[in-house]
Amino acid sequence: MSTADTLFRNARLVDGRTVDIAVCDGRITSIASHSQSPVAAGETLDLTGRLVLPGLVDGHIHLDKGFVGDDWKSHRPCTAGFSVRERVKFEKEALAGARPIAVRAAALIDLCVAHGTTRMRSHVDIDLQVGLRNLEQVMAARDAHRDKVSVQIVAFPQSGIVTSPGVAGLLDEAVRAGADLVGGLDPAGYDADIDGHLDVVFGIADRHGVGIDIHLHDGGLLGIFEIENIARRTKTLGLGGKVTISHAYALGEVPRDVVQRTAQLLAEAGVAILTNAPGAHAFPPVLLLRDADVNIFAGNDNIRDSWWPYGDGDLLERAMIVGYRSGFSTDADLAAAFDMVTTNAARALGLPDYGVAEGAAADFVVIDAQHVQEAVVARPRPRDVYKNGRLVAHGGTVVTAAR
């Protein structure tokens, strides 16, 4: 007879099977029907046939920007249409009077965890004004909350690279200090120097062996040109599976034949696409990219900050938004939306120990739903959230005594 720290009985998997899940030292050691799983466990929990989902993965969030945990900050619109530069200016003015990152990041993490997020990728501003301070504070928050959520960090040049001399060195320093990836921002639209910007980003990634995640808002054929440039550089350097283009609005703005050509390049290079299906913006065609073997995944992006007043950190809500805006209605389509906040996101983040599977980390969410389709359209509550086999949230509240 095998032994386990905890045995979760009567767990219903996404494939419809009802099983017992044994967990030891934070990992799933066995998944089997009750009659086939003689396990001696220190603790046994009966899940009563509730649905067990893999822990939700937020592929794109900003832990240093949000005002969750702070006083309400009214949104300040751009003065003459959307402008990244103006938004950055407004953001810095608002953040100057905000509570410390430690307070706001903790509140945002708890909000996300309560809804089922167990892993996330956070972009963190690196610029001449903040230096590495935001990075240091988000790294501290990551370490302080590691029992609840695992956090990847992207060193993000929110104020540009080429047009901000000195930022290239700060990005390199940020990666050496512990950032997991190097980021970028609109090489053409913000820095007006595609090659100069990408030379820095890919140079740092190549030197330090880290991944890349580039914000790309540039639209139309200009954005397509940048996307294809990124794909070619990725293929040349053998970085397939380690590069993401976030937003990639251009893929939702150009004719279908152009998207298909670009999708082929992305698939061949192993470049993933992140979308949060934002507001009134065009966004990448999910099913077209998926059918072309491009890994397309989702994240919440901005949550109640200077860029966007909305968001509650619920990735099932995000999957619903992606599906709603994409016109998804079939079971297969709804499953595709679910994949974007679970398996696809995990693949983009390079998580080898992900999923409700033997040997994987015991990160999962238990909900009252018949299947993943209902999970996406109904977003059932309450939810029990487990990190490394330990309960970290119940009924929308983080369990503060997580062991």
Short mmCIF file of C-alpha atoms in Angstrom, two decimals:
data_model
loop_
_atom_site.label_atom_id
_atom_site.label_comp_id
_atom_site.label_asym_id
_atom_site.label_seq_id
_atom_site.Cartn_x
_atom_site.Cartn_y
_atom_site.Cartn_z
CA MET A 1 0.00 0.00 0.00
CA SER A 2 1.33 3.43 -0.98
CA THR A 3 1.29 6.44 1.33
CA ALA A 4 0.34 10.08 0.77
CA ASP A 5 0.03 13.30 2.69
CA THR A 6 -3.49 13.85 1.36
CA LEU A 7 -5.92 11.68 -0.55
CA PHE A 8 -8.63 13.53 -2.50
CA ARG A 9 -11.48 11.06 -3.01
CA ASN A 10 -14.27 11.28 -5.59
CA ALA A 11 -12.58 13.84 -7.79
CA ARG A 12 -14.19 14.25 -11.22
CA LEU A 13 -11.67 14.95 -13.96
CA VAL A 14 -12.28 16.96 -17.13
CA ASP A 15 -12.48 13.69 -19.10
CA GLY A 16 -15.45 12.60 -16.95
CA ARG A 17 -13.71 9.98 -14.82
CA THR A 18 -14.23 9.95 -11.06
CA VAL A 19 -10.98 9.12 -9.30
CA ASP A 20 -8.92 9.42 -6.15
CA ILE A 21 -5.94 11.78 -6.29
CA ALA A 22 -3.03 11.11 -3.96
CA VAL A 23 -0.65 13.96 -3.11
CA CYS A 24 2.73 13.73 -1.37
CA ASP A 25 5.26 16.53 -0.89
CA GLY A 26 3.23 18.86 -3.07
CA ARG A 27 3.00 16.53 -6.07
CA ILE A 28 0.38 14.21 -7.47
CA THR A 29 1.65 10.69 -6.90
CA SER A 30 -1.31 8.72 -8.22
CA ILE A 31 -4.64 9.10 -9.99
CA ALA A 32 -6.82 6.00 -9.93
CA SER A 33 -10.32 4.74 -9.33
CA HIS A 34 -11.11 4.08 -5.67
CA SER A 35 -10.97 0.31 -6.09
CA GLN A 36 -7.51 0.60 -7.63
CA SER A 37 -5.97 3.04 -5.16
CA PRO A 38 -5.18 1.49 -1.78
CA VAL A 39 -3.49 4.53 -0.24
CA ALA A 40 -2.70 5.27 3.39
CA ALA A 41 -3.03 9.04 3.78
CA GLY A 42 -2.44 11.44 6.62
CA GLU A 43 -5.59 13.28 5.56
CA THR A 44 -8.51 12.25 3.35
CA LEU A 45 -10.84 14.76 1.71
CA ASP A 46 -14.03 13.80 -0.13
CA LEU A 47 -14.58 16.09 -3.14
CA THR A 48 -18.07 14.59 -3.61
CA GLY A 49 -17.80 14.38 -7.38
CA ARG A 50 -16.98 18.05 -7.94
CA LEU A 51 -15.00 18.97 -11.04
CA VAL A 52 -11.23 19.26 -10.64
CA LEU A 53 -9.53 21.69 -13.02
CA PRO A 54 -5.80 22.29 -13.36
CA GLY A 55 -4.71 25.49 -11.62
CA LEU A 56 -5.46 28.51 -13.80
CA VAL A 57 -2.47 30.24 -15.43
CA ASP A 58 -2.46 34.01 -15.97
CA GLY A 59 -0.17 34.54 -18.94
CA HIS A 60 0.04 38.32 -18.62
CA ILE A 61 -0.47 40.57 -15.60
CA HIS A 62 1.17 43.68 -14.09
CA LEU A 63 1.66 43.31 -10.34
CA ASP A 64 3.38 46.69 -10.02
CA LYS A 65 0.60 48.74 -11.66
CA GLY A 66 -2.71 47.79 -10.06
CA PHE A 67 -4.70 49.82 -7.53
CA VAL A 68 -6.37 46.82 -5.92
CA GLY A 69 -5.60 47.25 -2.22
CA ASP A 70 -5.46 51.03 -2.64
CA ASP A 71 -8.01 53.85 -2.79
CA TRP A 72 -10.12 54.06 -5.93
CA LYS A 73 -8.36 55.95 -8.71
CA SER A 74 -10.68 57.38 -11.36
CA HIS A 75 -9.65 56.52 -14.92
CA ARG A 76 -8.09 59.41 -16.83
CA PRO A 77 -8.77 59.19 -20.58
CA CYS A 78 -6.16 60.10 -23.17
CA THR A 79 -6.66 63.60 -24.52
CA ALA A 80 -6.64 62.85 -28.27
CA GLY A 81 -7.15 59.12 -28.81
CA PHE A 82 -5.18 56.27 -27.29
CA SER A 83 -1.47 57.00 -26.85
CA VAL A 84 0.97 54.68 -25.08
CA ARG A 85 3.22 57.61 -24.22
CA GLU A 86 0.39 59.60 -22.66
CA ARG A 87 -0.88 56.56 -20.76
CA VAL A 88 2.62 56.04 -19.31
CA LYS A 89 2.67 59.69 -18.23
CA PHE A 90 -0.74 59.41 -16.54
CA GLU A 91 0.28 56.14 -14.91
CA LYS A 92 3.42 57.60 -13.36
CA GLU A 93 1.46 60.52 -11.95
CA ALA A 94 -1.13 58.20 -10.39
CA LEU A 95 1.43 55.74 -9.02
CA ALA A 96 3.39 58.55 -7.36
CA GLY A 97 0.63 58.76 -4.75
CA ALA A 98 -0.22 55.06 -4.55
CA ARG A 99 0.42 52.68 -1.71
CA PRO A 100 3.63 50.62 -1.85
CA ILE A 101 3.91 47.80 -4.40
CA ALA A 102 4.15 45.30 -1.53
CA VAL A 103 0.60 46.23 -0.45
CA ARG A 104 -0.95 46.46 -3.91
CA ALA A 105 0.76 43.37 -5.33
CA ALA A 106 -0.31 41.32 -2.31
CA ALA A 107 -3.93 42.41 -2.74
CA LEU A 108 -3.88 41.63 -6.47
CA ILE A 109 -2.28 38.23 -5.90
CA ASP A 110 -4.95 37.34 -3.33
CA LEU A 111 -7.71 38.47 -5.69
CA CYS A 112 -6.37 36.23 -8.46
CA VAL A 113 -5.64 33.26 -6.21
CA ALA A 114 -9.15 33.38 -4.74
CA HIS A 115 -10.51 32.79 -8.26
CA GLY A 116 -8.16 29.88 -8.99
CA THR A 117 -4.91 31.31 -10.36
CA THR A 118 -1.94 29.23 -9.24
CA ARG A 119 0.69 30.53 -11.70
CA MET A 120 1.20 33.85 -13.42
CA ARG A 121 3.58 35.88 -15.55
CA SER A 122 3.99 39.47 -14.38
CA HIS A 123 5.54 42.23 -16.45
CA VAL A 124 7.45 44.72 -14.29
CA ASP A 125 8.41 48.23 -15.38
CA ILE A 126 12.10 48.91 -15.90
CA ASP A 127 12.95 52.50 -16.85
CA LEU A 128 15.29 55.34 -15.98
CA GLN A 129 12.94 56.72 -13.32
CA VAL A 130 12.25 53.54 -11.32
CA GLY A 131 15.45 51.70 -12.17
CA LEU A 132 15.17 48.21 -10.64
CA ARG A 133 13.00 49.24 -7.68
CA ASN A 134 9.78 47.79 -9.08
CA LEU A 135 11.59 44.57 -9.93
CA GLU A 136 12.99 44.26 -6.42
CA GLN A 137 9.56 44.83 -4.86
CA VAL A 138 7.74 42.40 -7.15
CA MET A 139 10.44 39.79 -6.55
CA ALA A 140 9.89 40.28 -2.81
CA ALA A 141 6.12 39.88 -3.30
CA ARG A 142 6.73 36.76 -5.39
CA ASP A 143 8.81 35.24 -2.59
CA ALA A 144 6.39 36.29 0.15
CA HIS A 145 3.43 34.65 -1.60
CA ARG A 146 5.12 31.60 -3.13
CA ASP A 147 2.93 29.27 -1.04
CA LYS A 148 -0.11 30.58 -2.94
CA VAL A 149 1.10 31.29 -6.46
CA SER A 150 4.17 30.84 -8.66
CA VAL A 151 5.26 34.02 -10.46
CA GLN A 152 7.41 34.50 -13.57
CA ILE A 153 8.79 38.03 -14.04
CA VAL A 154 9.36 39.91 -17.28
CA ALA A 155 11.70 42.92 -17.27
CA PHE A 156 9.45 45.32 -19.21
CA PRO A 157 10.74 48.58 -20.82
CA GLN A 158 7.48 50.51 -20.44
CA SER A 159 9.16 53.77 -21.52
CA GLY A 160 11.07 52.34 -24.46
CA ILE A 161 14.65 51.28 -25.07
CA VAL A 162 16.22 53.17 -27.97
CA THR A 163 14.52 56.44 -27.03
CA SER A 164 15.58 55.97 -23.39
CA PRO A 165 19.39 55.61 -23.38
CA GLY A 166 20.46 53.53 -20.41
CA VAL A 167 17.42 51.25 -20.35
CA ALA A 168 19.21 48.55 -22.35
CA GLY A 169 21.75 48.25 -19.55
CA LEU A 170 19.00 48.19 -16.92
CA LEU A 171 17.23 45.35 -18.75
CA ASP A 172 20.44 43.36 -18.80
CA GLU A 173 20.95 44.08 -15.11
CA ALA A 174 17.34 43.09 -14.36
CA VAL A 175 17.81 39.69 -15.95
CA ARG A 176 21.05 39.18 -14.03
CA ALA A 177 19.17 40.17 -10.85
CA GLY A 178 16.56 37.46 -11.36
CA ALA A 179 13.99 38.47 -13.99
CA ASP A 180 12.93 35.35 -15.89
CA LEU A 181 12.36 37.02 -19.26
CA VAL A 182 13.19 40.22 -21.11
CA GLY A 183 10.40 42.31 -22.57
CA GLY A 184 9.88 44.84 -25.31
CA LEU A 185 7.40 47.51 -26.37
CA ASP A 186 6.32 48.61 -29.86
CA PRO A 187 9.72 48.71 -31.59
CA ALA A 188 8.29 50.90 -34.35
CA GLY A 189 5.46 52.81 -32.70
CA TYR A 190 7.29 53.74 -29.51
CA ASP A 191 10.99 53.59 -30.32
CA ALA A 192 10.79 54.21 -34.09
CA ASP A 193 13.67 51.77 -34.53
CA ILE A 194 12.61 48.17 -35.10
CA ASP A 195 16.06 46.70 -35.52
CA GLY A 196 17.64 48.75 -32.74
CA HIS A 197 14.94 47.74 -30.28
CA LEU A 198 14.90 44.06 -31.21
CA ASP A 199 18.70 43.87 -31.28
CA VAL A 200 18.71 44.77 -27.59
CA VAL A 201 15.88 42.40 -26.60
CA PHE A 202 17.15 39.38 -28.54
CA GLY A 203 20.74 40.15 -27.57
CA ILE A 204 19.91 39.98 -23.86
CA ALA A 205 17.88 36.79 -24.33
CA ASP A 206 20.69 35.15 -26.28
CA ARG A 207 23.39 36.14 -23.78
CA HIS A 208 21.50 35.04 -20.69
CA GLY A 209 19.43 32.15 -22.03
CA VAL A 210 16.09 33.68 -21.02
CA GLY A 211 12.76 33.99 -22.80
CA ILE A 212 11.17 37.03 -24.44
CA ASP A 213 7.72 38.60 -24.12
CA ILE A 214 7.14 41.71 -26.26
CA HIS A 215 4.16 44.06 -25.97
CA LEU A 216 3.08 44.87 -29.52
CA HIS A 217 0.24 47.34 -29.98
CA ASP A 218 1.38 48.53 -33.43
CA GLY A 219 -1.40 47.74 -35.87
CA GLY A 220 -1.97 47.01 -39.55
CA LEU A 221 0.80 46.00 -41.89
CA LEU A 222 3.41 47.75 -39.76
CA GLY A 223 2.53 45.44 -36.87
CA ILE A 224 2.59 42.43 -39.21
CA PHE A 225 6.07 43.42 -40.39
CA GLU A 226 7.25 43.52 -36.76
CA ILE A 227 5.61 40.19 -35.94
CA GLU A 228 7.30 38.50 -38.88
CA ASN A 229 10.62 40.11 -37.95
CA ILE A 230 10.29 38.70 -34.41
CA ALA A 231 9.42 35.26 -35.82
CA ARG A 232 12.49 35.21 -38.08
CA ARG A 233 14.82 36.29 -35.28
CA THR A 234 13.33 33.63 -33.01
CA LYS A 235 13.94 30.92 -35.60
CA THR A 236 17.48 32.11 -36.34
CA LEU A 237 18.48 32.04 -32.66
CA GLY A 238 16.68 28.76 -31.93
CA LEU A 239 14.42 30.35 -29.33
CA GLY A 240 11.30 28.46 -30.34
CA GLY A 241 8.92 27.98 -27.41
CA LYS A 242 10.55 30.83 -25.46
CA VAL A 243 9.14 33.88 -27.26
CA THR A 244 5.72 35.51 -26.85
CA ILE A 245 4.17 38.47 -28.60
CA SER A 246 1.58 40.02 -26.31
CA HIS A 247 -1.53 41.65 -27.80
CA ALA A 248 -0.47 41.56 -31.47
CA TYR A 249 -3.46 43.69 -32.44
CA ALA A 250 -2.31 43.70 -36.06
CA LEU A 251 -3.36 40.07 -36.48
CA GLY A 252 -6.95 41.18 -35.96
CA GLU A 253 -6.72 44.12 -38.34
CA VAL A 254 -5.44 42.69 -41.62
CA PRO A 255 -7.00 40.41 -44.27
CA ARG A 256 -7.28 36.70 -43.56
CA ASP A 257 -4.68 35.68 -46.14
CA VAL A 258 -2.12 37.95 -44.47
CA VAL A 259 -2.90 36.40 -41.06
CA GLN A 260 -2.54 32.90 -42.50
CA ARG A 261 0.87 33.72 -43.98
CA THR A 262 2.03 35.25 -40.71
CA ALA A 263 0.60 32.37 -38.68
CA GLN A 264 2.71 29.92 -40.68
CA LEU A 265 5.85 31.89 -39.80
CA LEU A 266 4.86 32.03 -36.13
CA ALA A 267 4.20 28.29 -35.99
CA GLU A 268 7.48 27.42 -37.71
CA ALA A 269 9.41 29.71 -35.35
CA GLY A 270 7.59 28.61 -32.19
CA VAL A 271 6.36 32.08 -31.24
CA ALA A 272 3.27 32.23 -29.00
CA ILE A 273 0.57 34.92 -29.03
CA LEU A 274 -1.06 36.36 -25.91
CA THR A 275 -4.41 38.10 -25.96
CA ASN A 276 -6.85 39.36 -23.36
CA ALA A 277 -9.51 40.23 -25.98
CA PRO A 278 -9.45 43.84 -24.76
CA GLY A 279 -12.34 46.28 -24.88
CA ALA A 280 -13.05 47.75 -28.29
CA HIS A 281 -9.72 46.68 -29.79
CA ALA A 282 -9.31 44.22 -32.60
CA PHE A 283 -7.48 41.12 -31.39
CA PRO A 284 -5.92 38.01 -32.97
CA PRO A 285 -8.29 35.41 -34.50
CA VAL A 286 -8.01 32.63 -31.95
CA LEU A 287 -9.18 29.62 -33.94
CA LEU A 288 -7.30 30.55 -37.11
CA LEU A 289 -4.05 30.75 -35.16
CA ARG A 290 -4.78 27.59 -33.21
CA ASP A 291 -5.55 25.68 -36.40
CA ALA A 292 -2.20 26.89 -37.79
CA ASP A 293 -0.46 25.35 -34.74
CA VAL A 294 0.32 28.71 -33.14
CA ASN A 295 0.12 28.59 -29.35
CA ILE A 296 -2.41 31.29 -28.45
CA PHE A 297 -3.13 31.86 -24.78
CA ALA A 298 -4.69 34.45 -22.47
CA GLY A 299 -4.16 36.58 -19.41
CA ASN A 300 -5.91 39.38 -17.54
CA ASP A 301 -3.31 42.07 -18.37
CA ASN A 302 -4.23 45.32 -16.61
CA ILE A 303 -6.52 45.03 -13.59
CA ARG A 304 -7.91 48.27 -12.12
CA ASP A 305 -4.93 50.44 -12.92
CA SER A 306 -4.17 53.55 -14.94
CA TRP A 307 -4.73 51.69 -18.19
CA TRP A 308 -8.02 49.98 -17.43
CA PRO A 309 -10.57 50.30 -14.58
CA TYR A 310 -11.97 46.78 -15.02
CA GLY A 311 -10.99 43.29 -13.89
CA ASP A 312 -11.43 40.93 -10.98
CA GLY A 313 -8.58 38.50 -11.69
CA ASP A 314 -10.92 35.66 -12.69
CA LEU A 315 -9.37 33.71 -15.55
CA LEU A 316 -12.58 31.79 -16.22
CA GLU A 317 -14.16 35.21 -16.78
CA ARG A 318 -11.28 36.03 -19.14
CA ALA A 319 -11.85 32.79 -21.05
CA MET A 320 -15.53 33.72 -21.32
CA ILE A 321 -14.64 37.18 -22.64
CA VAL A 322 -12.33 35.67 -25.27
CA GLY A 323 -15.06 33.23 -26.27
CA TYR A 324 -17.81 35.86 -26.29
CA ARG A 325 -15.83 38.30 -28.42
CA SER A 326 -14.75 35.49 -30.74
CA GLY A 327 -18.31 34.28 -31.24
CA PHE A 328 -17.61 30.87 -29.68
CA SER A 329 -20.68 28.70 -29.16
CA THR A 330 -19.84 25.03 -29.74
CA ASP A 331 -18.45 22.75 -27.05
CA ALA A 332 -15.18 22.51 -28.97
CA ASP A 333 -14.87 26.31 -29.14
CA LEU A 334 -15.58 26.72 -25.43
CA ALA A 335 -12.97 24.07 -24.64
CA ALA A 336 -10.50 26.08 -26.76
CA ALA A 337 -11.22 29.16 -24.63
CA PHE A 338 -10.61 27.11 -21.48
CA ASP A 339 -7.31 25.83 -22.87
CA MET A 340 -6.13 29.43 -23.26
CA VAL A 341 -6.07 29.94 -19.48
CA THR A 342 -4.77 26.47 -18.66
CA THR A 343 -2.73 24.18 -20.91
CA ASN A 344 -1.87 26.74 -23.61
CA ALA A 345 -0.74 29.30 -21.05
CA ALA A 346 1.27 26.66 -19.20
CA ARG A 347 3.01 25.70 -22.44
CA ALA A 348 3.82 29.35 -23.20
CA LEU A 349 5.27 29.78 -19.70
CA GLY A 350 7.32 26.60 -20.10
CA LEU A 351 5.77 24.76 -17.14
CA PRO A 352 6.76 21.07 -17.41
CA ASP A 353 5.07 20.04 -14.15
CA TYR A 354 1.61 21.37 -14.99
CA GLY A 355 -1.75 19.64 -15.04
CA VAL A 356 -3.85 17.14 -13.14
CA ALA A 357 -1.48 14.28 -13.89
CA GLU A 358 0.80 11.93 -11.99
CA GLY A 359 4.12 13.63 -11.26
CA ALA A 360 2.74 17.14 -11.71
CA ALA A 361 2.57 19.82 -9.04
CA ALA A 362 -0.68 19.45 -7.11
CA ASP A 363 -2.14 22.78 -8.25
CA PHE A 364 -5.86 22.51 -8.95
CA VAL A 365 -9.26 24.14 -8.60
CA VAL A 366 -12.38 22.35 -7.40
CA ILE A 367 -15.73 23.72 -8.61
CA ASP A 368 -19.37 22.78 -9.06
CA ALA A 369 -19.62 22.32 -12.84
CA GLN A 370 -20.41 19.45 -15.15
CA HIS A 371 -17.50 20.12 -17.49
CA VAL A 372 -15.08 22.81 -18.71
CA GLN A 373 -17.71 24.30 -21.01
CA GLU A 374 -19.95 25.07 -18.06
CA ALA A 375 -16.95 26.35 -16.14
CA VAL A 376 -16.33 28.94 -18.89
CA VAL A 377 -19.91 30.10 -19.45
CA ALA A 378 -21.12 30.00 -15.82
CA ARG A 379 -17.88 30.71 -13.90
CA PRO A 380 -19.23 28.82 -10.87
CA ARG A 381 -18.53 29.85 -7.31
CA PRO A 382 -17.48 28.95 -4.70
CA ARG A 383 -14.14 27.46 -5.67
CA ASP A 384 -11.57 25.59 -3.62
CA VAL A 385 -8.04 26.37 -4.75
CA TYR A 386 -5.09 24.12 -3.96
CA LYS A 387 -1.42 24.97 -4.37
CA ASN A 388 1.02 22.08 -3.97
CA GLY A 389 -1.85 20.07 -2.51
CA ARG A 390 -2.68 22.60 0.19
CA LEU A 391 -5.87 24.64 0.37
CA VAL A 392 -5.04 28.30 -0.32
CA ALA A 393 -8.48 29.73 -1.08
CA HIS A 394 -12.04 28.78 -0.21
CA GLY A 395 -15.32 30.50 -1.05
CA GLY A 396 -13.61 33.52 -2.64
CA THR A 397 -11.27 34.12 0.30
CA VAL A 398 -7.60 33.32 0.60
CA VAL A 399 -6.84 30.94 3.43
CA THR A 400 -4.22 32.85 5.41
CA ALA A 401 -3.05 29.79 7.31
CA ALA A 402 -1.79 27.98 4.20
CA ARG A 403 0.77 25.52 5.50
#
